[in-house]
Amino acid sequence: MAFLEWRRFSFFDIHKNIDNGKIAECLQDTNVTVATSGNNHVVLCDLTGWAHLISRSWEITSFKAYELVITHAQQLPHDPLLVTIGEDEAGVTPLIKVWDWSRVDRHGNPQCVKTSRAVPSHMFPTPATALAVHDNKNLLAVGFQDGSVSLFRGDIARQRSGKMKTLSDTGTSPITGLAFKDADKLFVVSRNCVMVCWLTNERCVVLDAMGAVAGCSVLADRHRLTVATSDAIYCYTTEGRGPCYALEGEKLRLNWFRSYLVITTNETSNKPSSSTNTPKSHHVTILDIQNKFIVFSKTFEEIDAVLTEWGSFYILTKNKEMIYLDEKDLQSKLSLLFKKNLYDVAIRIASSQHYDAEGLIEIYKQYGDHLYSKGDLKGAIDQYVKTIGWLETSYVIRKYLESRHLEPLIQYLEELHKKGYATEDHTTLLLTCYVKIDQHDQQGKLKEFINSKDKAIDFDVDVAIKVVRQVSVDDALSLAANHNRHDWYLKMIIEDKKEYIKALDYIAELEFDDADSYMKKYGHKLIQHEPEESTKLLKLLCTDYKPRSRPLVDETSLAGRYREPDRALPDDFIHMFLSNSERLIAFLEHMISTDVKCSTLVYDALIEHYIHVWAKSPDSDKEIYENKILGVLKDPDANYDKDHTLIICQMLGFKAGILHLYEEKKLWRSMVSLEVRAGRAERALGVCRRRGAACPRLWLDVLWAPPPPACLPELLHVVATEKLMSPILVIDCLASTPTYTLGDVRKYLMDVLKSEDEVITRELELATKYKSEIEKMKAHIQVIQHEPVTFQSSRCAACNRPLELPTVHFLCQHSFHQDCFQTYSESERECPACGRPARRSEPPPRAAEALHARLLHQPDPFAVVSEYFGRGLFNKVTVVTEPPTPSTDVPSVQPNKQTSIQTNVQTSAQTNLQNYGPGAEAKLRLQEGQSKQVFVSNAAKQIAPKGTSVVPVPEGRMRVLEQQQYSSSLEANMTRLEPRVHAITIPREQVSPKLSPNISSAVTNSNPFDDTYDETKNPFADEESSDPANPFSEDDDYDKNLNPFA
């Protein structure tokens, strides 16, 4: 490629005499032989052996490096080390010196840290023609006039370190250039060839058989060697020659800085001169190799050196003038290019100099606008594409909305989808453009887009399907299938194509979760149009589902592991069969046969639809469905709701199911009512026979129906036997039916009258008996009230020992010791021997326990509770304490001595009871009988006397009262009468005023027998004295505590 074809720009400004003549003053008349730069300094060497070190502030430090001349020099870029080759004596081997200008000697000059001879291996003096130093300071190469190259290894800053070796196969042509690439390769340029030497194995490879003069080779970008010849510039890598650029003219030197290649050519060599004294002129060209354009080109006077340091270029002319080439800033370059509409160049420059992203996007936008204004729509869209993600998409889309601009718009939208910045609107617009192009040009862009498998365009598939569906349902189906949009596919094939079989086949290919969800969504419509196939798929889905595409034997089966089958809940699909009971029955029967533990909804639905089909079936098929229904109802594993099923049976009139459920729920009266209403009295009687014992009311329900006359004898017999209804009500019930005759109830009436006559006879006999007994009692009472009674008993009726005072005598001729009476008596008005039967061997059950036992065992618990309420057992019971009332009725007949003694002792005991010691319980009971009166709340004719206190009654006393209140014997309900002649009353004056009628105040600590008390005769005395009346008291093993009469 010729440089003449490259665009030319002027990106550098020229500043002359930048050093204010300091360099010219320092060099004076001598000429510069070599120039180098690095580490923020410039080094100039002249013919007299002096080296001049120049800083950024143009301060110059000069020192004598060699006696004669300095031929080569190289300043390391990052270290204060300067390597020079020069001559101290003529005809002697050149010397290599390493200067450390960070250290000075005693004369103030940079210190020379190393000196060695620059000779090849044959050790003959040979002029050095090239020098190269590696940045790591461990490699140094010197080229000689005879074509040999010597390599020095080791630290160049140390005097005695390093080894020298001459490379082989470098030829005989003078070496003109050396350059290190990394630490293992060395480019060697001679006048005849270009080579690369591998330092690891010291192997040299010729890259090109064409060489270059001294100074016309440079290492560009640290990896590519650039060589200038008279006709072109060549680039080399370690693999071989690279690109070349045609450039005519004599090349004097090459320099590289950043991405610029500086070429210095001899301008006067190609022009005829009229005089030999015409000064020479050199042309400087700066190339941007990366962007391929010329950034600077100008002719100067003869140039001694081109220096690249401090971020720019410096040119030293023959007249010792330092010229500074100042590079324009990037913004100035871009402004210059924008004025010339050179946006492509501006983009390349901005990219090479790492311009920020926003700035680049703005350049792309301006470039696109420029191309769009010129009519280059495709070129403009290429630039707009590069702004995706930064520039608003609507800015570009609005420019291409006309139909003739569809292709660039499609290109932009496709790139928008590829980069992931597309929205639903962009996808819709792209597909719309595809459709329009296919309509006009038949390019098939839409099908290509749909069938693409590379996924290069990232778009919203749902939006794409929606748009394509409006144009072509088949294409939309293909798009949905390619991208596994099952919902869209089924929606279109069912709603648009009406191909239900294909929809079912597609669902059968899906995984379980997808198949389950889509059958829930589209199952109703599929069952409506393809009931048989849909039912088959649902059966498979609810038992053991596997996709059709899945192999029968998978890795789980081969490994021997059990896999839980995928099953859907049949409850979720029942509502889809509401319009097709037969298919639903087939589906539910399959579910029940495969899984007995189905839900209640499954069984309820099956029974309900069985009954629906039974109701619509002809008479010939009803028996089949009836057997099926009853089979499910009688199945003990069937999990159905009995209440719900009963309602369905009642609504649809399925009487067999109603009767079965009535039987299950023990609604026998409802069964009887149903049978009677249906006119099946015999069946109603059958129910009564089976369940009448548990529910006697069934017979009365049949009787009130009314039943046919043939059933009356059995009904009336059961009613009479069980006494379910009074005869009057039975007659009233039968009289309300005009169809019954007297002959139908003759036997019942005769039996009733006969039983009534027997009852009347028994009652009369009992009345006569009671009357005679009353007469005898009245006579006996008369005798007791008006005639004296003699007590002749000599032994106690309790302990059977001889009577000793004090004693208690009763008119029944029973006599007791007072302590025995107090021990065994529960009431002072009753004889313990006559009034109470023998104690039971087992205590009676508590009232609450008896009630609970009856509630558990009786068939009608409500009747038991009603009985207890009727008897008043749940009423509140109170005890009323009576104050002592004086008696005015004094008997005229004096009792005998025993009666008097008994009365006095009894009265004294009443006022002086103790609440402790032996016999305390009997004493308290005696006082209770004297001072308390029991009142039952809500009982008739029981009013607490005025001035009495009401206290609760103990449970045992309550039981006694119940037994007395509800005793059926006449004697138990008769009032006990005492002879008035023996009712001795104590005057109020004789009663201590401190005594109280209450039990707590009646018990005192005084002894009522203080006057005539004999301790030896007290059976309750604490002293252990022998009882003369006890024949066992003197025995050694006698224990008083075990004596029941002690």
mmCIF file of N, CA, C and O in Angstrom, residues 135 221 237 347 775 789 879 900 920:
data_model
loop_
_atom_site.group_PDB
_atom_site.id
_atom_site.type_symbol
_atom_site.label_atom_id
_atom_site.label_comp_id
_atom_site.label_asym_id
_atom_site.label_seq_id
_atom_site.Cartn_x
_atom_site.Cartn_y
_atom_site.Cartn_z
ATOM 1 N N ASP A 135 16.151 -3.854 28.314
ATOM 2 C CA ASP A 135 15.689 -3.065 29.460
ATOM 3 C C ASP A 135 15.944 -3.757 30.796
ATOM 4 O O ASP A 135 15.959 -3.091 31.835
ATOM 5 N N ASP A 221 6.259 -1.015 18.604
ATOM 6 C CA ASP A 221 5.298 -1.682 19.512
ATOM 7 C C ASP A 221 5.937 -2.822 20.303
ATOM 8 O O ASP A 221 5.234 -3.714 20.766
ATOM 9 N N THR A 237 8.078 -9.776 11.781
ATOM 10 C CA THR A 237 7.886 -10.427 13.081
ATOM 11 C C THR A 237 8.859 -11.594 13.167
ATOM 12 O O THR A 237 9.620 -11.849 12.231
ATOM 13 N N ILE A 347 -13.420 8.613 14.323
ATOM 14 C CA ILE A 347 -13.733 7.402 15.103
ATOM 15 C C ILE A 347 -12.481 6.561 15.306
ATOM 16 O O ILE A 347 -12.216 6.060 16.407
ATOM 17 N N GLU A 775 -107.802 -49.570 111.100
ATOM 18 C CA GLU A 775 -108.624 -49.750 112.281
ATOM 19 C C GLU A 775 -107.788 -50.319 113.423
ATOM 20 O O GLU A 775 -107.899 -49.903 114.588
ATOM 21 N N VAL A 789 -98.242 -48.271 129.902
ATOM 22 C CA VAL A 789 -97.460 -49.277 129.169
ATOM 23 C C VAL A 789 -96.376 -49.761 130.110
ATOM 24 O O VAL A 789 -95.664 -48.951 130.730
ATOM 25 N N VAL A 879 -81.973 -27.306 104.769
ATOM 26 C CA VAL A 879 -82.262 -27.794 106.125
ATOM 27 C C VAL A 879 -82.614 -26.587 106.982
ATOM 28 O O VAL A 879 -81.852 -25.609 107.014
ATOM 29 N N SER A 900 -89.626 -42.210 133.396
ATOM 30 C CA SER A 900 -89.137 -40.932 133.906
ATOM 31 C C SER A 900 -87.642 -40.825 133.806
ATOM 32 O O SER A 900 -87.096 -39.788 133.426
ATOM 33 N N ALA A 920 -69.185 -39.641 119.699
ATOM 34 C CA ALA A 920 -69.421 -38.257 119.271
ATOM 35 C C ALA A 920 -70.335 -38.201 118.066
ATOM 36 O O ALA A 920 -71.197 -37.332 117.955
#
